[in-house]
Short mmCIF file of C-alpha atoms in Angstrom, two decimals:
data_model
loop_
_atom_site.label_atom_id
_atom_site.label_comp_id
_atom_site.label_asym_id
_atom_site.label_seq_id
_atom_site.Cartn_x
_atom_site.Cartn_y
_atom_site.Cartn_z
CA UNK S 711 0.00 0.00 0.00
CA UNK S 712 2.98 2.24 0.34
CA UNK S 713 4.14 2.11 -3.43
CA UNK S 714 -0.05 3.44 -3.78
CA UNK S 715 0.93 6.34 -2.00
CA UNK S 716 3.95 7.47 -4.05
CA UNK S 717 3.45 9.92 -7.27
CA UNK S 718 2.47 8.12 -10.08
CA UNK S 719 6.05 9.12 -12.41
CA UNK S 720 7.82 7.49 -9.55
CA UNK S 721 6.19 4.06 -9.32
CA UNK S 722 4.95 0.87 -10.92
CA UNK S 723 1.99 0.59 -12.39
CA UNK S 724 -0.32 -0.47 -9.93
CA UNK S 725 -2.63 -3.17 -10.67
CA UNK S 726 -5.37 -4.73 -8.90
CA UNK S 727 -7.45 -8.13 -9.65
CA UNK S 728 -10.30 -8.85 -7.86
CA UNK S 729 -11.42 -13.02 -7.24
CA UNK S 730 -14.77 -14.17 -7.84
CA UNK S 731 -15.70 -15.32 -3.74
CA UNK S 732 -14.91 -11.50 -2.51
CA UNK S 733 -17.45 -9.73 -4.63
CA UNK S 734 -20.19 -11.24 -2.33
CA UNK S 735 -18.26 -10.73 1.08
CA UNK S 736 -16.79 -7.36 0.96
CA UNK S 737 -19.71 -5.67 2.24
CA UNK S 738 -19.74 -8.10 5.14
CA UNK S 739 -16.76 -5.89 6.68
CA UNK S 740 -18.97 -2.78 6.85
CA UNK S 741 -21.84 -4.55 8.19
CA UNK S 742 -24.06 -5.25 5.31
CA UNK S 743 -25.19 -8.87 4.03
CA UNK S 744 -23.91 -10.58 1.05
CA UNK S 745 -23.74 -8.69 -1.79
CA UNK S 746 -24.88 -5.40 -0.93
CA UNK S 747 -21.82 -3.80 -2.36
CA UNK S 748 -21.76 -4.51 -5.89
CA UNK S 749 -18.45 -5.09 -7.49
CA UNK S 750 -18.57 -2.06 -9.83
CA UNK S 751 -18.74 -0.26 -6.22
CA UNK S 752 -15.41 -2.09 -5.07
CA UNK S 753 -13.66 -1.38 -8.78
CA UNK S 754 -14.72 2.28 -7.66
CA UNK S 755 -12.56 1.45 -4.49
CA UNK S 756 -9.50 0.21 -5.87
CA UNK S 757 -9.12 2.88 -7.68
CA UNK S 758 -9.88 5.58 -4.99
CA UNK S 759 -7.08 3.77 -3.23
CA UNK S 760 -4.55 4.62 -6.25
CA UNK S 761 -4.80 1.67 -8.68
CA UNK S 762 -3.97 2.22 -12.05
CA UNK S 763 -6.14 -0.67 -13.25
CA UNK S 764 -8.50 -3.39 -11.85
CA UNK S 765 -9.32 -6.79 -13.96
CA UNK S 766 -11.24 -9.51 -12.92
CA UNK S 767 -9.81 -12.62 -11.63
CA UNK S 768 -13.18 -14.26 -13.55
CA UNK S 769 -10.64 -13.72 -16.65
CA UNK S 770 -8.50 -16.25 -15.30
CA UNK S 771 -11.28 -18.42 -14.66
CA UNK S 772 -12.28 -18.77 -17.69
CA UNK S 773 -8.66 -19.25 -18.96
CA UNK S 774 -8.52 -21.75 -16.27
CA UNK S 775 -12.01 -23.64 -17.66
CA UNK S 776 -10.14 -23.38 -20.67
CA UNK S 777 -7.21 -24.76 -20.14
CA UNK S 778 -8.02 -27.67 -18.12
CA UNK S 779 -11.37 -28.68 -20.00
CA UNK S 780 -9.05 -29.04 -22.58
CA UNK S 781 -6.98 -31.12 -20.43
CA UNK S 782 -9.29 -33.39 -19.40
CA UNK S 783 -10.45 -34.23 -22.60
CA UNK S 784 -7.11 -35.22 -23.83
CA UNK S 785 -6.85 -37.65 -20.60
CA UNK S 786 -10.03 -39.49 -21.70
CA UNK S 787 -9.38 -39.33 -24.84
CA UNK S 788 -6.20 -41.04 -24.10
CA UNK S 789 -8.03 -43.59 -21.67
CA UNK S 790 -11.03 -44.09 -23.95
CA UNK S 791 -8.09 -45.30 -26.45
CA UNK S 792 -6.85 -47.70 -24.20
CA UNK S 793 -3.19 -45.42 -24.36
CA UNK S 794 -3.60 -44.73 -20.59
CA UNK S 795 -0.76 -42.14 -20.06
CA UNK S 796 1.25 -42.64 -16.44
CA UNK S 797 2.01 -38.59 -16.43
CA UNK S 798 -2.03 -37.72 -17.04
CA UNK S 799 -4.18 -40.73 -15.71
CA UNK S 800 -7.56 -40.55 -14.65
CA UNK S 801 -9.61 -38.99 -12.30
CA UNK S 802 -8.02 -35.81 -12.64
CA UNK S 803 -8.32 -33.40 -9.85
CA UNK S 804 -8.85 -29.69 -10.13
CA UNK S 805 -5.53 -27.86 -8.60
CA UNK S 806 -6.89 -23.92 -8.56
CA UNK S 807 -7.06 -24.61 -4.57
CA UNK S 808 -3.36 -24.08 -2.71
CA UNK S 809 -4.46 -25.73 0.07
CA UNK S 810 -5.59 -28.95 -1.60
CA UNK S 811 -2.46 -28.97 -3.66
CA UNK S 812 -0.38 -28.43 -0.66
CA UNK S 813 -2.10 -31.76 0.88
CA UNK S 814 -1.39 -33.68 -2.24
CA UNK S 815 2.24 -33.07 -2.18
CA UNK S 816 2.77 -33.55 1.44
CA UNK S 817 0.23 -35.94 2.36
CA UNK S 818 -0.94 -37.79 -0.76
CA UNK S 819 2.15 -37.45 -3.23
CA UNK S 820 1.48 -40.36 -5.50
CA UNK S 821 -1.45 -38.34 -6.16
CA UNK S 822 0.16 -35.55 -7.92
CA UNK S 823 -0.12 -37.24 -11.92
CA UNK S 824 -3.54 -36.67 -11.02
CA UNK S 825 -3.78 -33.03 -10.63
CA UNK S 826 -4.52 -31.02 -13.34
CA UNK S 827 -1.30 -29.14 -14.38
CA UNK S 828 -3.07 -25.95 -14.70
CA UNK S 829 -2.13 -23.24 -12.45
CA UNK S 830 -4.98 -21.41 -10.55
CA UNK S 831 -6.99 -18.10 -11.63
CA UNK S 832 -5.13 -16.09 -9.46
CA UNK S 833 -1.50 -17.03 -11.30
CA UNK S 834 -3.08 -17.52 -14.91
CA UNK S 835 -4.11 -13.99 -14.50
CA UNK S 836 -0.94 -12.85 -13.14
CA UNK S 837 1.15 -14.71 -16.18
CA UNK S 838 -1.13 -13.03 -18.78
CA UNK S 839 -0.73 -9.36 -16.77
CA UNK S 840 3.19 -9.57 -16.57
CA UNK S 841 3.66 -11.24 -20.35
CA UNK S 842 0.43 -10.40 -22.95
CA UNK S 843 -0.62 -6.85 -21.17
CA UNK S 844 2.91 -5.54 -20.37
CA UNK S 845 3.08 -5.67 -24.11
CA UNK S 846 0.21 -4.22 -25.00
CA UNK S 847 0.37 -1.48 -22.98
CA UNK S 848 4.57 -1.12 -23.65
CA UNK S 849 5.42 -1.30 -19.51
CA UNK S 850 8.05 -3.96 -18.33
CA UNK S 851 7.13 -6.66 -16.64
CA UNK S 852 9.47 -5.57 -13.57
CA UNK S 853 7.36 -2.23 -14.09
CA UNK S 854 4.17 -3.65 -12.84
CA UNK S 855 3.23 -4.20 -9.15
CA UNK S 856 -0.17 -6.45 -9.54
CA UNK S 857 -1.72 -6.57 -6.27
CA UNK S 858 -4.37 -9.71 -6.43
CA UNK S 859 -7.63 -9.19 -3.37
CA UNK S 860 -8.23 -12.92 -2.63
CA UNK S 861 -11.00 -14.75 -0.20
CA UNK S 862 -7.54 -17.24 1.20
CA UNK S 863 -4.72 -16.70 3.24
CA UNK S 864 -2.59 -19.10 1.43
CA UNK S 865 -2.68 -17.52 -1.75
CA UNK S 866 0.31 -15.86 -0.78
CA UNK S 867 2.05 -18.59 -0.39
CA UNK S 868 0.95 -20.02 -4.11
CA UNK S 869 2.73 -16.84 -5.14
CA UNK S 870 5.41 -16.78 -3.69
CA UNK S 871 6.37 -20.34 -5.69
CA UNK S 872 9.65 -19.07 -7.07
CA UNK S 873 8.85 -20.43 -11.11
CA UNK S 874 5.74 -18.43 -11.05
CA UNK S 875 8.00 -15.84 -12.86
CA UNK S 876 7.14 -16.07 -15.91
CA UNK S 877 9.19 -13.20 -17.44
CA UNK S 878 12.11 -13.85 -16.13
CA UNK S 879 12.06 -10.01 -14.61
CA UNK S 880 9.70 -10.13 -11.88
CA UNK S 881 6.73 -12.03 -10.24
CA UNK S 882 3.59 -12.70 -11.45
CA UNK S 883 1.75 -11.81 -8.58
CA UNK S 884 3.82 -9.55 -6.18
CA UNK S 885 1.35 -9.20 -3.29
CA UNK S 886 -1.88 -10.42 -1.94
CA UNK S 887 -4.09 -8.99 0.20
CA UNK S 888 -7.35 -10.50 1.87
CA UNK S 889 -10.85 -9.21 1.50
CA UNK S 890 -11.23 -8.53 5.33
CA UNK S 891 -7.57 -7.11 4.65
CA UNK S 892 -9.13 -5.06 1.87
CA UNK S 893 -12.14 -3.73 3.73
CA UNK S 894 -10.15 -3.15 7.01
CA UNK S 895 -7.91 -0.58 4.54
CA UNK S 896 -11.28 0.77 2.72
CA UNK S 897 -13.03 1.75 6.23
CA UNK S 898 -9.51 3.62 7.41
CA UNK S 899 -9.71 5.50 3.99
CA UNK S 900 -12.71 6.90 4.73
CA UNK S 901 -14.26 5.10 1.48
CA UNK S 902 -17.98 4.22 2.11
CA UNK S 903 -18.75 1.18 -0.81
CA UNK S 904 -22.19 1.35 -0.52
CA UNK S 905 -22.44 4.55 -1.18
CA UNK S 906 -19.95 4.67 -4.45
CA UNK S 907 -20.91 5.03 -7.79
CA UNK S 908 -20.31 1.94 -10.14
CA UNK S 909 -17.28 1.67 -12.51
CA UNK S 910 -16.25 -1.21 -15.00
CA UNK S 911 -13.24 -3.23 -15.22
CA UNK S 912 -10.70 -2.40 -17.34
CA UNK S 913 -10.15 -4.62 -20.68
CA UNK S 914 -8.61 -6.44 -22.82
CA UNK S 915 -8.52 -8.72 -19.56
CA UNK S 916 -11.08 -7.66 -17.22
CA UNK S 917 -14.03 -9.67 -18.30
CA UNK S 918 -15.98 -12.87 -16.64
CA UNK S 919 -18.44 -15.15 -17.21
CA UNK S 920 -21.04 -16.90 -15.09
CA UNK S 921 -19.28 -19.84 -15.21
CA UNK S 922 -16.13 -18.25 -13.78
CA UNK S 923 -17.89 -16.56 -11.14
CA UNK S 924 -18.93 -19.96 -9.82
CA UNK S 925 -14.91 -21.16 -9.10
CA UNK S 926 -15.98 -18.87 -5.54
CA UNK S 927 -18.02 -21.79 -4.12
CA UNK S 928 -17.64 -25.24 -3.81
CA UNK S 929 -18.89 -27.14 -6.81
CA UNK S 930 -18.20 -24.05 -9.00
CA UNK S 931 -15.15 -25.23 -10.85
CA UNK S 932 -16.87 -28.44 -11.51
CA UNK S 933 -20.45 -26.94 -13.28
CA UNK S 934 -17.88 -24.42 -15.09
CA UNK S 935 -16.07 -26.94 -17.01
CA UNK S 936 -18.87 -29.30 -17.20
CA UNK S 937 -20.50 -26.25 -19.40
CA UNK S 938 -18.16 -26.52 -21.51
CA UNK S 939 -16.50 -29.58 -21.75
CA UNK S 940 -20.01 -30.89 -23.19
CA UNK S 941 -20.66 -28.06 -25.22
CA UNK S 942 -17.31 -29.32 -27.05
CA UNK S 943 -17.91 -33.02 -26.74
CA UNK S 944 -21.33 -32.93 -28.09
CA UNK S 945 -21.47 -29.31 -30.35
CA UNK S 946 -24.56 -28.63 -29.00
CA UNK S 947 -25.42 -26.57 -26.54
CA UNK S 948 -26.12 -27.52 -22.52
CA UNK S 949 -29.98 -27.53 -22.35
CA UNK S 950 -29.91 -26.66 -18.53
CA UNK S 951 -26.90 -24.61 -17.56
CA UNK S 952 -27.65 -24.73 -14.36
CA UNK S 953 -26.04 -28.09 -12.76
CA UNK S 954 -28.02 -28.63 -9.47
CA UNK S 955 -26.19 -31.82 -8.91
CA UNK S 956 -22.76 -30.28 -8.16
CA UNK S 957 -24.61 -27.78 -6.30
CA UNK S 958 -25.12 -27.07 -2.73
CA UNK S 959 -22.81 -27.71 1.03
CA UNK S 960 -23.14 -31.36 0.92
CA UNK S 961 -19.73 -32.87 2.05
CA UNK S 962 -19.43 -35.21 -1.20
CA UNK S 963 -21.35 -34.82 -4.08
CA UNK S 964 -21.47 -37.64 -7.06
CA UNK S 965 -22.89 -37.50 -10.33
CA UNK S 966 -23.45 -38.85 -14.08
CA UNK S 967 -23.20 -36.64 -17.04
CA UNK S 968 -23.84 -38.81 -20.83
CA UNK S 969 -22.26 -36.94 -23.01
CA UNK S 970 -23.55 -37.94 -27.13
CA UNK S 971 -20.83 -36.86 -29.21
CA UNK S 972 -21.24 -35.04 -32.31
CA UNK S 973 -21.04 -36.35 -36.25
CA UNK S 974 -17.70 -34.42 -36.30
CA UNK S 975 -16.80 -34.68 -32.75
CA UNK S 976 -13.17 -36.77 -31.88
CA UNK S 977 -15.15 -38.50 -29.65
CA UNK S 978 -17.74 -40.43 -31.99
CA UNK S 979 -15.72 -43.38 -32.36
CA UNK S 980 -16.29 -43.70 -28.56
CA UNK S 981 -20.01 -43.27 -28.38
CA UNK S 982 -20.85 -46.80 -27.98
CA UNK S 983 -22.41 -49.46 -30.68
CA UNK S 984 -26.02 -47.91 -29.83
CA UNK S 985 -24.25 -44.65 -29.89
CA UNK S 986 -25.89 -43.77 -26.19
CA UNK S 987 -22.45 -41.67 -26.00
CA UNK S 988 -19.54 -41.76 -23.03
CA UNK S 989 -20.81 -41.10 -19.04
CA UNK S 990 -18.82 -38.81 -16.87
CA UNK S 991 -18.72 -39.66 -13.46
CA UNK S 992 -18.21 -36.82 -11.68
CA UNK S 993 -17.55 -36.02 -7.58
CA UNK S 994 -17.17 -33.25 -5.35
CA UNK S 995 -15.35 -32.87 -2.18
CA UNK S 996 -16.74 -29.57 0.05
CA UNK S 997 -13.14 -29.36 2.52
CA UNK S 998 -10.18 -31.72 3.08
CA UNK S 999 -11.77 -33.79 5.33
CA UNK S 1000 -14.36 -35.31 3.03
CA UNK S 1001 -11.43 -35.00 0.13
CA UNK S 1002 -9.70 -37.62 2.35
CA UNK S 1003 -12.67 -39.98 2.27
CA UNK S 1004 -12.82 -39.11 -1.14
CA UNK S 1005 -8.98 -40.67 -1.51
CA UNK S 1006 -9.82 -43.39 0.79
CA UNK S 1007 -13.47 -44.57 -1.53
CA UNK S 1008 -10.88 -44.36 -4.87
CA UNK S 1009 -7.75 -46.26 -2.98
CA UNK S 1010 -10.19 -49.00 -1.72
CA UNK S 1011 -11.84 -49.47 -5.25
CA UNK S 1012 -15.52 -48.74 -3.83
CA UNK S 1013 -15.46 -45.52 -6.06
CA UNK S 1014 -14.65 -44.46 -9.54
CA UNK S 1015 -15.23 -41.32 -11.02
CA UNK S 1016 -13.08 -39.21 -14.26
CA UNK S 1017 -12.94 -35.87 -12.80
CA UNK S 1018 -12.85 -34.33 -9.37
CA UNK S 1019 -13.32 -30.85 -7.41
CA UNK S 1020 -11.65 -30.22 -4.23
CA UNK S 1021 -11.65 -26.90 -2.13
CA UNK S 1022 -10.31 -27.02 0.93
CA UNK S 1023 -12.10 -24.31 3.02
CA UNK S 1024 -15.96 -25.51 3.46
CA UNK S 1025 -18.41 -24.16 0.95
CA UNK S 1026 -15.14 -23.48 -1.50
CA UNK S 1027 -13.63 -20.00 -1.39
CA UNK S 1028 -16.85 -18.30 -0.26
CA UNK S 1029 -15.60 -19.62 2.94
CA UNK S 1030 -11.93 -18.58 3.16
CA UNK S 1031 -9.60 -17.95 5.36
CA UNK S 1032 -9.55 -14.24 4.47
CA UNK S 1033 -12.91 -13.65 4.27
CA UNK S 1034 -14.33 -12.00 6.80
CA UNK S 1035 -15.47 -13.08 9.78
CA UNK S 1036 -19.34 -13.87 10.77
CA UNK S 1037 -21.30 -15.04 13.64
CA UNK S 1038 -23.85 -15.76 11.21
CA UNK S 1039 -24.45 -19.57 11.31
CA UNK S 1040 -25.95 -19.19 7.76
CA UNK S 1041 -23.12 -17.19 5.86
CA UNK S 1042 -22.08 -19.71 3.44
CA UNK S 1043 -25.64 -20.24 2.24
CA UNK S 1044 -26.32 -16.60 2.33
CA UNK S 1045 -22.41 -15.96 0.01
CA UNK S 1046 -23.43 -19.17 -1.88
CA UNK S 1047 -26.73 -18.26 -2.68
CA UNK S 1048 -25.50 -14.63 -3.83
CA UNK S 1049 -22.89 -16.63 -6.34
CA UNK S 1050 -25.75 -18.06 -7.90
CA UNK S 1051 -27.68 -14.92 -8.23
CA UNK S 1052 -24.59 -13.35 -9.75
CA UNK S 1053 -24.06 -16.09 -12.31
CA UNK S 1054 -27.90 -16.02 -13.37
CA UNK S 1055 -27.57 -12.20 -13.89
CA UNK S 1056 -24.45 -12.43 -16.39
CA UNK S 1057 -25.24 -12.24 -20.22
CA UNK S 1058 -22.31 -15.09 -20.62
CA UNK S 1059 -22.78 -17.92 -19.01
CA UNK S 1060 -19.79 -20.70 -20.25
CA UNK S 1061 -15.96 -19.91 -20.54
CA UNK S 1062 -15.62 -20.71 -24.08
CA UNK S 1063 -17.66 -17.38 -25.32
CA UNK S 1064 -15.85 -14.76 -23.71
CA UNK S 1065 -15.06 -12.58 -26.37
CA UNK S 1066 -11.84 -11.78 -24.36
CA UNK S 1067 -11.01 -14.79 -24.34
CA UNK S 1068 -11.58 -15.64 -27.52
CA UNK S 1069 -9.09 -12.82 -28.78
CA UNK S 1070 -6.26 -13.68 -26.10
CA UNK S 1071 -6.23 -16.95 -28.09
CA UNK S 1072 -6.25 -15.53 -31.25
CA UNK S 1073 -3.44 -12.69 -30.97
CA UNK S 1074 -1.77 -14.87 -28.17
CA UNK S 1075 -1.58 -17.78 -27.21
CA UNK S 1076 -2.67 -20.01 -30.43
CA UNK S 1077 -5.01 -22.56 -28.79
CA UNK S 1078 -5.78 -24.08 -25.11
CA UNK S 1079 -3.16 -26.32 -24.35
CA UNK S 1080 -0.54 -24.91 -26.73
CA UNK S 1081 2.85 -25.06 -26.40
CA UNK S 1082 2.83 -21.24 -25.47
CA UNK S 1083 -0.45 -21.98 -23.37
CA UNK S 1084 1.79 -24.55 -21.78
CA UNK S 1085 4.28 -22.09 -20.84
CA UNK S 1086 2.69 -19.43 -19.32
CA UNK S 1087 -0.70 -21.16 -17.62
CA UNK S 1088 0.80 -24.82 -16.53
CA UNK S 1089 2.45 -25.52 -13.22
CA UNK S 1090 4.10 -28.73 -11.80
CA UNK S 1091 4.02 -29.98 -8.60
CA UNK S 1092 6.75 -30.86 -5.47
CA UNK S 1093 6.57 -34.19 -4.03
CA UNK S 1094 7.17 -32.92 0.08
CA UNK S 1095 5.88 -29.59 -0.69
CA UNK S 1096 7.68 -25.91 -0.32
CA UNK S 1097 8.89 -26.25 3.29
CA UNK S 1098 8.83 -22.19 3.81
CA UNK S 1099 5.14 -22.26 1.63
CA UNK S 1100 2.90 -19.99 4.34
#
């Protein structure tokens, strides 16, 4: 907050990105329910507080559904060829949540082929900031202080991993700071949220879908890719976006999704002889402790599924660590419940048609899962974990 203070000829440019589970708690720290600050009023905020520019972690989301949709279709792909790959078996297990993949590497280390190599929102976003906008806007990468407001305490530690650098020249992510953290520094200010007028994001990277806005809760990341992941499978578009079975603060949540593959779809071949198409089985673990009976059902062979969610705070990152706090025994329906609302109000609903997203492929980074794509958004994992990881 110091370099914020500074004139603007003798500083970075200041940057700001804002993650999908704050939007619904910030007004929480001046006393208000669930989303009674919107997050045009918070953009407002940041930028009373000196930022140069604010983008929406939901960008990075929906690089994210991108990216490891893509992923996961190459693993069953693979598997439905009966090439099973030892680097990318199946299930494979969503890794946006530092706290899950810190478990994995200490805990459950033969785990790690299974995670998803894709690195989270927060440090897609970061990689695109420090590489694709530092061009565009002609800054240096070492130029740029982005400053990420997150719902976790250990997102600091995620960026702090010394190869999230992808430059070469500086960090992705220099500094995190909490929502309560955020709030706390608002109220000092003098800057009354509620009572702001609204201001947009600022583009090429500052736009969301529904679908991203959903990686807040738990179940999110999973109804996000599913969106889209059958949208590509079958080239026809999900009758009922809403997936109520992935929904919800249940502690494990299973399902079935039949995907029928299209004429021109890769997977036809694999649609069966009555072409009834391929079945997804699906789960969802709502905190580590149900992600360890989760682990336990697979080891055991009582359960088999192709692709799981894990968050490790319950009800996802709606109910952080750096969120703030509430006596309310009903907060994470009442933040839940406003995700949803949020997601039903946005005019794009699945990853894939973000226009922004679209172009950042096209000018960019080629395709998901390119070699550049590869590069910038992909991450690999420590077997032990980073001892000094906070």
């Amino acid at each position: 907050m110091q370099e914020l203070g500074k004139p603007k000829e003798k500083r970075h440019l200041m940057i700001a990105q804002v993650a999908p589970a704050v939007r619904v708690a910030i007004a929480e720290t001046i006393g208000l329910n669930p989303g009674d600050v919107t997050i045009g009023q918070l953009v407002t905020g940041l930028r009373m507080l000196g930022f140069d520019y604010v983008f929406d972690t939901l960008f990075g989301a929906d690089l994210t559904i991108m990216e490891e949709g893509t992923e996961l279709l190459h693993r069953l792909q693979v598997h439905l060829e009966q090439h099973p790959n030892k680097e990318e078996p199946l299930p494979m297990f969503t890794s946006c949540c530092p706290g899950w993949v810190a478990m994995v590497e200490k805990s459950n280390p033969e785990l790690i082929p299974y995670l998803s190599s894709c690195k989270s929102p927060q440090m897609m976003l970061g990689a695109v900031i420090k590489n694709y906008y530092a061009q565009q806007v002609g800054v240096q990468p070492s130029d740029i202080c982005n400053v990420s407001v997150m719902p976790c305490v250990r997102k600091q530690g995620e960026a702090d991993r010394e190869w999230f650098n992808t430059t070469g020249l500086a960090r992705d992510v220099d500094h995190v700071i909490t929502t309560a953290e955020i709030g706390k520094i608002l109220v000092e200010r003098g800057i009354k949220l509620n009572e702001l007028p609204e201001s947009n994001f600022d583009n090429p990277i500052g736009e969301g879908t529904g679908g991203a806005l959903l990686f807040g809760t738990t179940g999110g990341v999973m109804e996000a890719a599913l969106r889209t992941v059958y949208e590509v499978v079958t080239q026809k578009s999900m009758g009922r976006i809403n997936f109520e079975e992935v929904r919800g603060l249940d502690g494990i949540k299973e399902a079935k999704l039949t995907l029928k593959p299209g004429d021109k779809s890769p997977f036809k071949a694999f649609a069966g002889p009555d072409g009834e198409g391929i079945t997804l089985n699906i789960a969802v673990a709502n905190g580590l402790g149900n992600a360890k009976k989760l682990i336990k059902s697979l080891a055991e062979g009582k359960a088999k599924y192709d692709f799981v969610e894990v968050m490790a705070c319950p009800g996802g990152c709606i109910g952080g660590g750096g969120q703030p706090r509430s006596t309310d025994k009903q907060i994470l329906q009442k933040r839940q419940q406003a995700m949803y609302t949020l997601d039903e109000r946005h005019t794009l609903r699945r990853s894939h048609e973000n226009p922004f997203i679209q172009a950042l492929y096209e000018q960019f980074l080629g395709e998901p899962n390119s070699h550049k794509a590869h590069e910038l958004l992909h991450t690999h994992y420590m077997a032990g974990g980073i001892p000094e990881e906070k």
